[in-house]
PDB file of C-alpha atoms in Angstrom:
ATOM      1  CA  UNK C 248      10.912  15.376  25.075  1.00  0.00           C
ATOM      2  CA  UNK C 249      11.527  13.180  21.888  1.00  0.00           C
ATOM      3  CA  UNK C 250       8.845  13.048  18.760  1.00  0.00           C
ATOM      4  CA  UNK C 251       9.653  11.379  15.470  1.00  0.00           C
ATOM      5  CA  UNK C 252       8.351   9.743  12.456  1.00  0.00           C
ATOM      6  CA  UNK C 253       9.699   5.892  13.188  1.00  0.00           C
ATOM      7  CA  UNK C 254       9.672   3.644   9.561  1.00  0.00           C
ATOM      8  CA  UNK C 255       9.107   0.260  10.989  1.00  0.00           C
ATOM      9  CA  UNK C 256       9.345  -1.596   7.721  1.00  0.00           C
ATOM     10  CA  UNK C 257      10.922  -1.356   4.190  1.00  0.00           C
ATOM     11  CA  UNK C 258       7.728  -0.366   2.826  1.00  0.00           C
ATOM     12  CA  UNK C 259       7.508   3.234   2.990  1.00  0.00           C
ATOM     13  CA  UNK C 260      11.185   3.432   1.581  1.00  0.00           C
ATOM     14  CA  UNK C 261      10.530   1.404  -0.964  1.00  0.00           C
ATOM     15  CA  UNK C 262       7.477   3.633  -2.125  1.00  0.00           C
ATOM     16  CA  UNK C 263       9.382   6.898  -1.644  1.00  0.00           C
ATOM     17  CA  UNK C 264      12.443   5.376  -3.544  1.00  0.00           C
ATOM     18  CA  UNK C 265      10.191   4.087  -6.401  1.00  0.00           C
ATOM     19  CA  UNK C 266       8.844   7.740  -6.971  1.00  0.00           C
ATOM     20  CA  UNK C 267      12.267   9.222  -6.339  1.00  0.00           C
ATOM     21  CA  UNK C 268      11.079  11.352  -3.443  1.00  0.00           C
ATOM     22  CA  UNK C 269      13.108   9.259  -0.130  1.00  0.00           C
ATOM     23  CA  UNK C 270      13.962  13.533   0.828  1.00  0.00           C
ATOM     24  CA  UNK C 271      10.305  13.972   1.426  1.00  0.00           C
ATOM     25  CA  UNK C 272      11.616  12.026   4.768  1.00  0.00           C
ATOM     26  CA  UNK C 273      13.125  14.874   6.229  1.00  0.00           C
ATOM     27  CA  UNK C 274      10.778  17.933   4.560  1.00  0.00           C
ATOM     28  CA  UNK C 275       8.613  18.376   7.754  1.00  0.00           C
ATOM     29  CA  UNK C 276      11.680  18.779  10.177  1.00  0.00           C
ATOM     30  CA  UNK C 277      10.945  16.182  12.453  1.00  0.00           C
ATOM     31  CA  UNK C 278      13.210  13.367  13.150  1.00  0.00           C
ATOM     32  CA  UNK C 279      13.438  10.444  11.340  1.00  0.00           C
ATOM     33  CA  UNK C 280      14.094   6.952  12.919  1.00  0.00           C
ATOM     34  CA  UNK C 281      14.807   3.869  10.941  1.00  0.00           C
ATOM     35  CA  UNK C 282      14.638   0.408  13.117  1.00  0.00           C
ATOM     36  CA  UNK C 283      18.007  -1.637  12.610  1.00  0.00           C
ATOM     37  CA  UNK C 284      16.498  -4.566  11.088  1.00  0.00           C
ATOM     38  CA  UNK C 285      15.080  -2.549   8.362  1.00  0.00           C
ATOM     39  CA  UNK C 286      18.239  -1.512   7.525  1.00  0.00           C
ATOM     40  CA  UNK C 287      19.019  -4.779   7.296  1.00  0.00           C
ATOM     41  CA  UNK C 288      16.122  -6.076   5.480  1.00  0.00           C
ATOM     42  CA  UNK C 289      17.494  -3.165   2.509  1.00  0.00           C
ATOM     43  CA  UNK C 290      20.954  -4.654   2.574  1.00  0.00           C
ATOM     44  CA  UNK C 291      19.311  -8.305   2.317  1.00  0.00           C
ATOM     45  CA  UNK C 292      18.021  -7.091  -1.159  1.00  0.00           C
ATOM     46  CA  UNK C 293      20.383  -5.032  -2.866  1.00  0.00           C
ATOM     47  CA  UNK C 294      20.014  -6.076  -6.212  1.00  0.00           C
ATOM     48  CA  UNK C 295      16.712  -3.653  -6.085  1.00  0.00           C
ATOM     49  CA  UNK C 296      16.906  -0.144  -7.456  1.00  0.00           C
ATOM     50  CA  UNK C 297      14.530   0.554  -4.130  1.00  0.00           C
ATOM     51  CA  UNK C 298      16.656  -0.966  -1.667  1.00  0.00           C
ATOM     52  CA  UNK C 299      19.767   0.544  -3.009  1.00  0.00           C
ATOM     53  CA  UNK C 300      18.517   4.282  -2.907  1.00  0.00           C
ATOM     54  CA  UNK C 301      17.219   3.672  -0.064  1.00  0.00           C
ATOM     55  CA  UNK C 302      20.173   2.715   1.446  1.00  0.00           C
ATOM     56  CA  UNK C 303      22.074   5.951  -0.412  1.00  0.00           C
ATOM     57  CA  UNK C 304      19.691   7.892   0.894  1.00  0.00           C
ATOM     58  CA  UNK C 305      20.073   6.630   4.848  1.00  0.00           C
ATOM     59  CA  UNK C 306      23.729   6.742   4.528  1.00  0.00           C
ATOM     60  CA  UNK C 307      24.000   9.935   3.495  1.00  0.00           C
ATOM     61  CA  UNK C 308      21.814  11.585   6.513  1.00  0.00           C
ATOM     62  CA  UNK C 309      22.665   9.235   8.770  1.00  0.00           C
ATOM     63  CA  UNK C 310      22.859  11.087  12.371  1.00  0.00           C
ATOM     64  CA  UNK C 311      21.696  14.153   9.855  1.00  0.00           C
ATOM     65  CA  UNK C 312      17.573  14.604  10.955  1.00  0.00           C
ATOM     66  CA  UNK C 313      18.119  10.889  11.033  1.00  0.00           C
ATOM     67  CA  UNK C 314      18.848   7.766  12.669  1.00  0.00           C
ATOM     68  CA  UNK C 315      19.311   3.838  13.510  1.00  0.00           C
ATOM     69  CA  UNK C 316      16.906   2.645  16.005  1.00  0.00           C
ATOM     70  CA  UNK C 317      18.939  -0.360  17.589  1.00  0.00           C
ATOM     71  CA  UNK C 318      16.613  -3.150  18.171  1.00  0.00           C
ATOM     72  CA  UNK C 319      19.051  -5.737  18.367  1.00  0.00           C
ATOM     73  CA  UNK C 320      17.220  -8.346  16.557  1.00  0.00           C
ATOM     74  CA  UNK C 321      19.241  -8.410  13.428  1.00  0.00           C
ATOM     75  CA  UNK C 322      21.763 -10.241  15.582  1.00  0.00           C
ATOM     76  CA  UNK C 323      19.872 -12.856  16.455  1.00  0.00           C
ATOM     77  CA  UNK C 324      17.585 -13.103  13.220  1.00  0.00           C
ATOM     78  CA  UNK C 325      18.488 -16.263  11.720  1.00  0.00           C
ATOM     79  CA  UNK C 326      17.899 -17.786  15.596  1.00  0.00           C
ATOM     80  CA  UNK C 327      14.126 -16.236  15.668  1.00  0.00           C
ATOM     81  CA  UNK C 328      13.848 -17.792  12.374  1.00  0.00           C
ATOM     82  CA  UNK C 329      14.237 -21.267  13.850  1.00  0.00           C
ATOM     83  CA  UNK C 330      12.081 -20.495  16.800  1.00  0.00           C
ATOM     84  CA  UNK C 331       9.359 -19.636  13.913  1.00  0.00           C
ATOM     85  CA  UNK C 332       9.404 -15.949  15.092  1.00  0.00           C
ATOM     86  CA  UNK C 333       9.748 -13.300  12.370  1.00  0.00           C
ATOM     87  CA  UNK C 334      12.524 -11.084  13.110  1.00  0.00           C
ATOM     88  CA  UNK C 335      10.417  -8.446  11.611  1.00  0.00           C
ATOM     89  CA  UNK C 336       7.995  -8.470  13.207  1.00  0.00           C
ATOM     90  CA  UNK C 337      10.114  -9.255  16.846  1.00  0.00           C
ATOM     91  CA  UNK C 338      11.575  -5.816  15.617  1.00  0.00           C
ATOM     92  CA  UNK C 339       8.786  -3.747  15.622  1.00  0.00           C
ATOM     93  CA  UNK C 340       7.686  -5.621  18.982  1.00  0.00           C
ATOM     94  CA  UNK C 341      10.096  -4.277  20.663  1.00  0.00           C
ATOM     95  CA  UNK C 342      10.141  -0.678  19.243  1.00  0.00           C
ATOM     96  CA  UNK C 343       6.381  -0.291  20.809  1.00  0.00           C
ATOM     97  CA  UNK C 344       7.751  -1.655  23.913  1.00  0.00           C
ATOM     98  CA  UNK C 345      10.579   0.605  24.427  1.00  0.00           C
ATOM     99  CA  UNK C 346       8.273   3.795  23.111  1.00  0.00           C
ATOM    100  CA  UNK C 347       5.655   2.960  25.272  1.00  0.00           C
ATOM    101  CA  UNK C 348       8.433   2.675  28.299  1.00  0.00           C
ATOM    102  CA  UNK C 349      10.429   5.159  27.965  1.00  0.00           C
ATOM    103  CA  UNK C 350       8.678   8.459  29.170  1.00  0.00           C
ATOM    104  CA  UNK C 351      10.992  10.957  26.782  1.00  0.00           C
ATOM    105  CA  UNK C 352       8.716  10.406  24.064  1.00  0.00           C
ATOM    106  CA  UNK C 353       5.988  12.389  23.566  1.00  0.00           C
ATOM    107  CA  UNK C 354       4.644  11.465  20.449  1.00  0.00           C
ATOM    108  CA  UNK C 355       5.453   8.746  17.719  1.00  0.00           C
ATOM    109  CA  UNK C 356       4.346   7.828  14.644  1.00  0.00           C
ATOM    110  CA  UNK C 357       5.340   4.209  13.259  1.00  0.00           C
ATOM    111  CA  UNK C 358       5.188   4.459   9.370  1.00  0.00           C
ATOM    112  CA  UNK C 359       4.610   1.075   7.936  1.00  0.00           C
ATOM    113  CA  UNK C 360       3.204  -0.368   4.986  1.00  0.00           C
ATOM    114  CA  UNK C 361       2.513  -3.923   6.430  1.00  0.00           C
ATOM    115  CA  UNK C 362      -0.570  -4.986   6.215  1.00  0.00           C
ATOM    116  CA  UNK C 363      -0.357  -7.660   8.512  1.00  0.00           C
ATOM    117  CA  UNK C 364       1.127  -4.991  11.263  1.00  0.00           C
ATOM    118  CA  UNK C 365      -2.027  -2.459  10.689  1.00  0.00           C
ATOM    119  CA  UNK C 366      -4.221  -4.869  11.173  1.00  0.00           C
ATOM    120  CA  UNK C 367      -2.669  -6.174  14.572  1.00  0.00           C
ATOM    121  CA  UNK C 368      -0.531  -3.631  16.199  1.00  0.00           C
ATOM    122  CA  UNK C 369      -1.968  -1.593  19.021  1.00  0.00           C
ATOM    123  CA  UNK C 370       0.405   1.004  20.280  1.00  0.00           C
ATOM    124  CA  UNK C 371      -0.265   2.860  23.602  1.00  0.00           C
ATOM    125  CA  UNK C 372      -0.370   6.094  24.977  1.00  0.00           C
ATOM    126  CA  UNK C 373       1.097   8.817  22.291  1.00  0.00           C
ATOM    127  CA  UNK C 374       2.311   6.065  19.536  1.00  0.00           C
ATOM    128  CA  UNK C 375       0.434   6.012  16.713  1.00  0.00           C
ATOM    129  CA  UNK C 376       0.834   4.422  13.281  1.00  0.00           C
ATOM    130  CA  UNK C 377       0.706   5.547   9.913  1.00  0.00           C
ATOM    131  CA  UNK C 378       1.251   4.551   6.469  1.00  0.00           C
ATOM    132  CA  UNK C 379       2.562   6.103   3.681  1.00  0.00           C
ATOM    133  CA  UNK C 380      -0.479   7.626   2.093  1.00  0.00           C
ATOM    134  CA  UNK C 381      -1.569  10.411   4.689  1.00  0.00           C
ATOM    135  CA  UNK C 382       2.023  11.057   5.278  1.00  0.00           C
ATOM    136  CA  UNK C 383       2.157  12.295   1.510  1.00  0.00           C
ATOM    137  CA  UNK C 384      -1.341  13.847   1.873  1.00  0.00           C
ATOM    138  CA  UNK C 385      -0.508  16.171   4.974  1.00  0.00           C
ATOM    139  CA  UNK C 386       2.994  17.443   3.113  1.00  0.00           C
ATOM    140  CA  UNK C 387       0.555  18.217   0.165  1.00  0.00           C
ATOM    141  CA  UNK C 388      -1.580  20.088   2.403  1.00  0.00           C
ATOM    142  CA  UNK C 389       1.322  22.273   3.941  1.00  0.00           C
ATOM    143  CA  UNK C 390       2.177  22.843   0.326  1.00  0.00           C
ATOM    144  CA  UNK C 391       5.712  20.661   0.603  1.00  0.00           C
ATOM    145  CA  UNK C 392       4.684  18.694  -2.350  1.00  0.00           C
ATOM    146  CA  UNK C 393       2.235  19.386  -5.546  1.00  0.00           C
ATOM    147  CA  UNK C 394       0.483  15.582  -5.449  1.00  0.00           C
ATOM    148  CA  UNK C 395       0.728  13.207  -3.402  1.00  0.00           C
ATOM    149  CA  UNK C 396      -1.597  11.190  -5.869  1.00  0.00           C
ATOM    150  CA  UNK C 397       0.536  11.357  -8.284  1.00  0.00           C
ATOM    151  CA  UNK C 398       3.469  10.576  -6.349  1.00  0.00           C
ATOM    152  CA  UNK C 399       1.942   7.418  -4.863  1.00  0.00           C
ATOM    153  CA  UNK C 400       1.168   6.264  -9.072  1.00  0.00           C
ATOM    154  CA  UNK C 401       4.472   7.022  -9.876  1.00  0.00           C
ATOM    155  CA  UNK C 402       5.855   4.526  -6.957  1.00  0.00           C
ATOM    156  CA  UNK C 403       3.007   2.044  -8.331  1.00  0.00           C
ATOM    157  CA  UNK C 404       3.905   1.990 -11.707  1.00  0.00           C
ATOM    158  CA  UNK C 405       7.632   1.553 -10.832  1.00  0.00           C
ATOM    159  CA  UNK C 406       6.977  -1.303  -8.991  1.00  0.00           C
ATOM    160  CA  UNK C 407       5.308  -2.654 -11.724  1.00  0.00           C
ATOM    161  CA  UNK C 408       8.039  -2.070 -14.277  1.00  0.00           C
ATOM    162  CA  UNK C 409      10.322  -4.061 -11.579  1.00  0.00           C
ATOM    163  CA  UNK C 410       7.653  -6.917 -11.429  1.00  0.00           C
ATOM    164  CA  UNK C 411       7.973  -6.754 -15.529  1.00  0.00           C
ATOM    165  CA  UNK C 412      11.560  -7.060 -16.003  1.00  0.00           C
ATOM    166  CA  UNK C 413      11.645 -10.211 -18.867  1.00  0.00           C
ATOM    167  CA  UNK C 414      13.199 -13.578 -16.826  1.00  0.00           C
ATOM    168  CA  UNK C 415      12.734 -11.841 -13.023  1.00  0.00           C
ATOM    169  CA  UNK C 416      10.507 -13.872 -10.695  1.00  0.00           C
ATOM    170  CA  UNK C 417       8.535 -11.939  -7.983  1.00  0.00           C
ATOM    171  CA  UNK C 418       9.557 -11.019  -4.724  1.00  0.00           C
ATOM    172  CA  UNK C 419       8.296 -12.696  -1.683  1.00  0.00           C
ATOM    173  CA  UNK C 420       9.184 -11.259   1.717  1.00  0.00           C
ATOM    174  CA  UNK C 421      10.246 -14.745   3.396  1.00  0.00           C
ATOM    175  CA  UNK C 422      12.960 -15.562   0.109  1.00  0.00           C
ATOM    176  CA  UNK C 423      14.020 -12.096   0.240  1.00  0.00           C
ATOM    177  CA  UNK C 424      15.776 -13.521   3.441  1.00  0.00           C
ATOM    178  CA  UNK C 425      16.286 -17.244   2.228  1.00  0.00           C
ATOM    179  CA  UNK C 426      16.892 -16.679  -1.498  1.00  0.00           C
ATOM    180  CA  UNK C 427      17.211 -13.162  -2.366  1.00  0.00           C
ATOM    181  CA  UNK C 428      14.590 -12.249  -4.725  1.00  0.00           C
ATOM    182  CA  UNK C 429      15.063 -10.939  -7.994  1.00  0.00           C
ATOM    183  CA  UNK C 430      12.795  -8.178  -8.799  1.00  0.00           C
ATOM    184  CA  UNK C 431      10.177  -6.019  -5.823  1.00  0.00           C
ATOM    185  CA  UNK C 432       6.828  -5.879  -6.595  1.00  0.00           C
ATOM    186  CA  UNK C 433       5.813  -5.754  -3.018  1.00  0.00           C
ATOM    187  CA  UNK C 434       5.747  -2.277  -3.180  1.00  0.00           C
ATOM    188  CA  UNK C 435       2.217  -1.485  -1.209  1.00  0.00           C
ATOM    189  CA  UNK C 436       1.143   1.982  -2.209  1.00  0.00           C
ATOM    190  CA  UNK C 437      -1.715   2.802   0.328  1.00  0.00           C
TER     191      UNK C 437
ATOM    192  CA  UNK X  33     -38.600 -12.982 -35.408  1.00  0.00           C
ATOM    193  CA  UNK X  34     -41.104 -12.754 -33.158  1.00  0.00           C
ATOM    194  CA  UNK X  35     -43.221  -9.389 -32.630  1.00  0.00           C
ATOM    195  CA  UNK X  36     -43.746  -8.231 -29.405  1.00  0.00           C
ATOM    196  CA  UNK X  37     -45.829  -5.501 -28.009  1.00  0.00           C
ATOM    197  CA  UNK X  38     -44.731  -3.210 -24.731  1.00  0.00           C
ATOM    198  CA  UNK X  39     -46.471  -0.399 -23.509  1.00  0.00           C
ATOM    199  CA  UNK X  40     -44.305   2.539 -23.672  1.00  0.00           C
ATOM    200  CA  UNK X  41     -44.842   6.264 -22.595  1.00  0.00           C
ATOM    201  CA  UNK X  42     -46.084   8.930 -24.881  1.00  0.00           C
ATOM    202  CA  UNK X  43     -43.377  11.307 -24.230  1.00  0.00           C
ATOM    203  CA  UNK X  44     -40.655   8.754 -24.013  1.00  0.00           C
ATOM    204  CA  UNK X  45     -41.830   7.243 -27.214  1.00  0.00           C
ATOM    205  CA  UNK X  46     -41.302  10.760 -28.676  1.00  0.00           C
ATOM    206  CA  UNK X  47     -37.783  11.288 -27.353  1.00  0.00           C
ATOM    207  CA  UNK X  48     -36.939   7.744 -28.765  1.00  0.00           C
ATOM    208  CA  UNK X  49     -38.105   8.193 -31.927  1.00  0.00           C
ATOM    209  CA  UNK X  50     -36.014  11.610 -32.050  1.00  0.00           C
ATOM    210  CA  UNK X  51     -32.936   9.669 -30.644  1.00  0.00           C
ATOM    211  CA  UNK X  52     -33.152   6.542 -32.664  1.00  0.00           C
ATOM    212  CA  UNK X  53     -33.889   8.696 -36.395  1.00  0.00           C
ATOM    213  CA  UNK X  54     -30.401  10.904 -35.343  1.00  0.00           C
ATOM    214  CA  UNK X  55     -28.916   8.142 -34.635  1.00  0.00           C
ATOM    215  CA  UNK X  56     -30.053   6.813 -38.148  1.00  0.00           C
ATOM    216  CA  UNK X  57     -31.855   3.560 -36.958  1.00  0.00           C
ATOM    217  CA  UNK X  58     -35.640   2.946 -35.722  1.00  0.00           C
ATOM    218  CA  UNK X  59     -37.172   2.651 -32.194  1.00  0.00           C
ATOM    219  CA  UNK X  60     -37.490  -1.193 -32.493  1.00  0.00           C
ATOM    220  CA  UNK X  61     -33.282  -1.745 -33.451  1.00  0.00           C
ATOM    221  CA  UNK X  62     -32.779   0.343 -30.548  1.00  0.00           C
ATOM    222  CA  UNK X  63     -35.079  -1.766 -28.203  1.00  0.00           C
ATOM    223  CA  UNK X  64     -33.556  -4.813 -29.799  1.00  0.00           C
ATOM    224  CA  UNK X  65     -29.966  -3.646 -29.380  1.00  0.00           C
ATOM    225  CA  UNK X  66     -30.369  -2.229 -25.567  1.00  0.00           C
ATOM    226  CA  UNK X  67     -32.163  -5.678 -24.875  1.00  0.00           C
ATOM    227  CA  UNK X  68     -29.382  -7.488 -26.462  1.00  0.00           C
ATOM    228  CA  UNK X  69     -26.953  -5.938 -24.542  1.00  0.00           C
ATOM    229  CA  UNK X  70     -29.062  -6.532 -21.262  1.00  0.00           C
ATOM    230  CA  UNK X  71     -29.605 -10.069 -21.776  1.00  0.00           C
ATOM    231  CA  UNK X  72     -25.862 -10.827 -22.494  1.00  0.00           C
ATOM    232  CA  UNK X  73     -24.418  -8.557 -19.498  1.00  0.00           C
ATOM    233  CA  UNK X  74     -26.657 -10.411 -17.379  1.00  0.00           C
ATOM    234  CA  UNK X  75     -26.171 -14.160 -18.914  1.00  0.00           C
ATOM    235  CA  UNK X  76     -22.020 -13.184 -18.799  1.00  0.00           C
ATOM    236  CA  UNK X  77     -20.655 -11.924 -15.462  1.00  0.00           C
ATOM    237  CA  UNK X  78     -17.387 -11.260 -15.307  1.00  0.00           C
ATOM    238  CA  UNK X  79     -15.067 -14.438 -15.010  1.00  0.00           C
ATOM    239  CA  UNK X  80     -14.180 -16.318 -12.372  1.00  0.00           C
ATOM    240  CA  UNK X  81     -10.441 -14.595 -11.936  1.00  0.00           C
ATOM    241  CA  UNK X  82     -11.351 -11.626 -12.580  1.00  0.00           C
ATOM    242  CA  UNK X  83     -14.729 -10.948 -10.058  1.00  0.00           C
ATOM    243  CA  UNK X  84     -12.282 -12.804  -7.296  1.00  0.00           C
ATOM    244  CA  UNK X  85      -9.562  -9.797  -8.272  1.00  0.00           C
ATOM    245  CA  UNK X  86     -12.131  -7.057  -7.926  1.00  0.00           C
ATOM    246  CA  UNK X  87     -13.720  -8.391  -4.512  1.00  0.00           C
ATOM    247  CA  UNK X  88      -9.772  -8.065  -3.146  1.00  0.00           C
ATOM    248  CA  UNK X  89      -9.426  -4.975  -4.760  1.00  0.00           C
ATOM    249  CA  UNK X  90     -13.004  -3.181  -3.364  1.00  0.00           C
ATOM    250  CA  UNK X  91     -11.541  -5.063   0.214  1.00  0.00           C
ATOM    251  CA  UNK X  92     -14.709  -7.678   0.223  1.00  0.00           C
ATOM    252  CA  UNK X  93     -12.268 -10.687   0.667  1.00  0.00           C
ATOM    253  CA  UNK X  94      -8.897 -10.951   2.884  1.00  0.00           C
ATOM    254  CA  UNK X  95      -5.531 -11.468   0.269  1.00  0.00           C
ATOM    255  CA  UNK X  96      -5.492 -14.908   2.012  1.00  0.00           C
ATOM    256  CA  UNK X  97      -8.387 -16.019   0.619  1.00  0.00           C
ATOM    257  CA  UNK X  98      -7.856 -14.771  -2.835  1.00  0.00           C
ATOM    258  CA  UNK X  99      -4.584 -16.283  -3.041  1.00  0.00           C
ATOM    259  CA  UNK X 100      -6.284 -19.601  -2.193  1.00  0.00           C
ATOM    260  CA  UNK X 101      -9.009 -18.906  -4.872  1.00  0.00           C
ATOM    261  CA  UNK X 102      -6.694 -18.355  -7.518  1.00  0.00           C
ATOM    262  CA  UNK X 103      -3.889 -20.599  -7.129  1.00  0.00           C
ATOM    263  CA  UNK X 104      -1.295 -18.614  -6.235  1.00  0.00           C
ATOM    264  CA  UNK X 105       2.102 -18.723  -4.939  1.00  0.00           C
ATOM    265  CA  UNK X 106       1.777 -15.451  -2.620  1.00  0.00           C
ATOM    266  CA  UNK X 107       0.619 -12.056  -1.867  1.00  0.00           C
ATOM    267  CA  UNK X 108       3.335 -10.658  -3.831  1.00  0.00           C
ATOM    268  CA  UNK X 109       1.757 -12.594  -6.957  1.00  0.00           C
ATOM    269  CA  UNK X 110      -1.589 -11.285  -5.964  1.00  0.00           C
ATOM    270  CA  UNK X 111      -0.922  -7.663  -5.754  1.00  0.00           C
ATOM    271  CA  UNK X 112       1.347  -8.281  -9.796  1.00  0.00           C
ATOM    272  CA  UNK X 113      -1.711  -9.356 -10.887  1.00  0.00           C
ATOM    273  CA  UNK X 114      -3.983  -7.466  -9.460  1.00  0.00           C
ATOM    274  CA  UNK X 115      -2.706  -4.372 -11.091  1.00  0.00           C
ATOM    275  CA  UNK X 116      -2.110  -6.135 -14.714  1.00  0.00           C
ATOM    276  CA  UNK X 117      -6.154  -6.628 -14.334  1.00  0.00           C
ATOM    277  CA  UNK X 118      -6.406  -3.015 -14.073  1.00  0.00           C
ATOM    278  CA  UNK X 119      -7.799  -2.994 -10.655  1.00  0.00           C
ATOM    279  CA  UNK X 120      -5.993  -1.388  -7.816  1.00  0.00           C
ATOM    280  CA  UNK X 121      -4.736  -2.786  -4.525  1.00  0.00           C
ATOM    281  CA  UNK X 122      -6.615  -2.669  -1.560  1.00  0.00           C
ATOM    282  CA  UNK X 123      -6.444   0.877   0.224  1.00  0.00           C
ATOM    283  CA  UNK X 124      -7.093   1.789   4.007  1.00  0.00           C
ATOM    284  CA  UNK X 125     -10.727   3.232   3.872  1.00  0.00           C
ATOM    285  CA  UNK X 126     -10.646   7.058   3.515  1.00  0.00           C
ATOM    286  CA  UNK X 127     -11.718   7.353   7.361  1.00  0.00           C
ATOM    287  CA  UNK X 128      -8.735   5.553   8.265  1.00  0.00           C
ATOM    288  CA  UNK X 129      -6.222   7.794   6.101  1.00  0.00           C
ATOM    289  CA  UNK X 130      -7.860  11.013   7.046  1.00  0.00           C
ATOM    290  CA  UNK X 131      -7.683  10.034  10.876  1.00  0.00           C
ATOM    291  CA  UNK X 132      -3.827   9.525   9.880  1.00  0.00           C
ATOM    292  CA  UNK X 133      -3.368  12.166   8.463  1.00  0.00           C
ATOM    293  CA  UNK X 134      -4.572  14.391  11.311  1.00  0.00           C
ATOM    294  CA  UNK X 135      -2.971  12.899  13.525  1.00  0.00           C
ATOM    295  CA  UNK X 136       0.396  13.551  11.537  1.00  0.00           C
ATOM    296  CA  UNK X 137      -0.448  17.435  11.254  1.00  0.00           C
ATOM    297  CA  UNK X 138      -0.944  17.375  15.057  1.00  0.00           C
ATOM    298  CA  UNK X 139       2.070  16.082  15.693  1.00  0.00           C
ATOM    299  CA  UNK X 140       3.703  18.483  12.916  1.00  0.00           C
ATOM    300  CA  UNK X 141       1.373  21.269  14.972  1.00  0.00           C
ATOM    301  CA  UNK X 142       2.747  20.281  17.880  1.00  0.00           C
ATOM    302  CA  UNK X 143       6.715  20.051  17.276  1.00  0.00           C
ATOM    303  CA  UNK X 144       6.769  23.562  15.858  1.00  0.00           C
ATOM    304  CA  UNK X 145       5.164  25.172  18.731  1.00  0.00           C
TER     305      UNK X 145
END
């Protein structure tokens, strides 16, 4: 029976990688599953600080406690594009459908920092979803990290210095694909 | 100036008089000051901008709307400023991350038994 933490966007590794902590990941032994386009979304903006460790950080425990989720949407992005169909969000689509029918899993829970995803995704059976904040809170509680407050300022006030940097515009999820963006302020600390 | 005559408690009187002479001024600049203060903070909300940023930060309107009210380019925008005001970004309520967060020690629970 299969049970993981599944990061469904570039959120959550763009908080962890803001407040230097991307190895909190791994602390509670469980595996880690990254989908394929957000992989892909990371390489799309690698001019980021966030992006970049967070692509370190994936290549060096790659098939180590962690590992590629293939959705195969990344392949046919640019074509969901023109059909007015965020590849994103096609992604993540098709995650819930394959946890929900394939009966290996037992339990899931799809770490995301989208707002627009918590408010409409509604996984069955034993897939759940999650965002950054209680995942920080429970490792506090099982004493694998001293404050997960203060863990989730330092990622805020990171993203802020990025959103600061004299002459960089803001990032906005749809350029990151058309134009990449220059600096990340769409860090979303929950 | 106009005098003006307000029926005040004996005892409260007292502790006013007590307050205002430590604090080196007399009951009626004290009245005067705390109405002053009253009537402005009442005649002077907070601006426009800044009571729309609040209501997206305490969750009472959608970042859609917000972004409409002030002009903005985006969400992204929204959330930069939202933080230079001093006023954090919309969080899940704390029923939501608690419900989370059980969850997440169940399933912790659960894959080391």
């Amino acid at each position: 029976m299969k049970c993981g933490i599944v990061i469904v966007d570039t959120g959550p590794l763009k908080t962890l990688a803001y407040a230097d902590s991307l190895e909190l990941l791994l602390a509670p032994g469980i595996p880690v599953h990254i989908s394929d386009m957000v992989i892909c979304e990371l390489r799309n903006g690698q001019q980021f600080i966030g992006n970049i460790k967070a692509l370190e950080f994936i290549e060096s425990n790659m098939n180590n406690g962690l590992d590629e989720i293939d959705t195969g949407v990344p392949q046919i992005a640019e074509e969901l594009r023109k059909l007015g169909v965020d590849p994103g969000d096609e992604s993540i689509r098709r995650i819930i459908d394959r946890l929900e029918d394939d009966s290996d899993w037992e339990y899931a829970l799809l770490v995301s920092e989208d707002e627009k995803f918590m408010r409409t995704a509604d996984p069955k059976g034993q897939t759940y979803i999650m965002t950054t904040r209680p995942f920080l809170q429970e490792l506090e509680r099982r004493s694998m990290l001293d404050d997960a407050e203060a863990l989730m300022q330092k990622a805020e006030a990171a993203a802020i210095h990025a959103g600061e940097t004299p002459g960089r515009g803001q990032l906005n999820r749809s350029r990151e694909w058309n134009t990449p963006p220059v600096s990340n302020v769409l860090v979303r600390p929950f | 100036m106009s005098n003006f005559t307000v029926a005040i408690p004996d005892d409260l009187l007292t502790d006013a008089k007590v307050m205002a002479a430590k604090a080196g001024t007399s009951v009626n600049a004290l009245i005067r000051t705390l109405l002053d203060g009253f009537v402005q903070n009442e005649s002077s909300p907070m601006s426009g901008n800044l009571e729309i940023l609040l209501k997206y930060s305490l969750g009472q309107i959608t970042p859609k709307k917000a972004v409409k009210l002030l002009h903005l380019e985006n969400e992204a925008a929204l959330e930069k400023i939202t933080l230079h005001a001093g006023f954090p970004i919309p969080r899940l309520s704390l029923q939501e991350t608690d419900a989370m967060q059980k969850r997440f020690g169940e399933m912790l629970d659960k894959a080391s038994s």
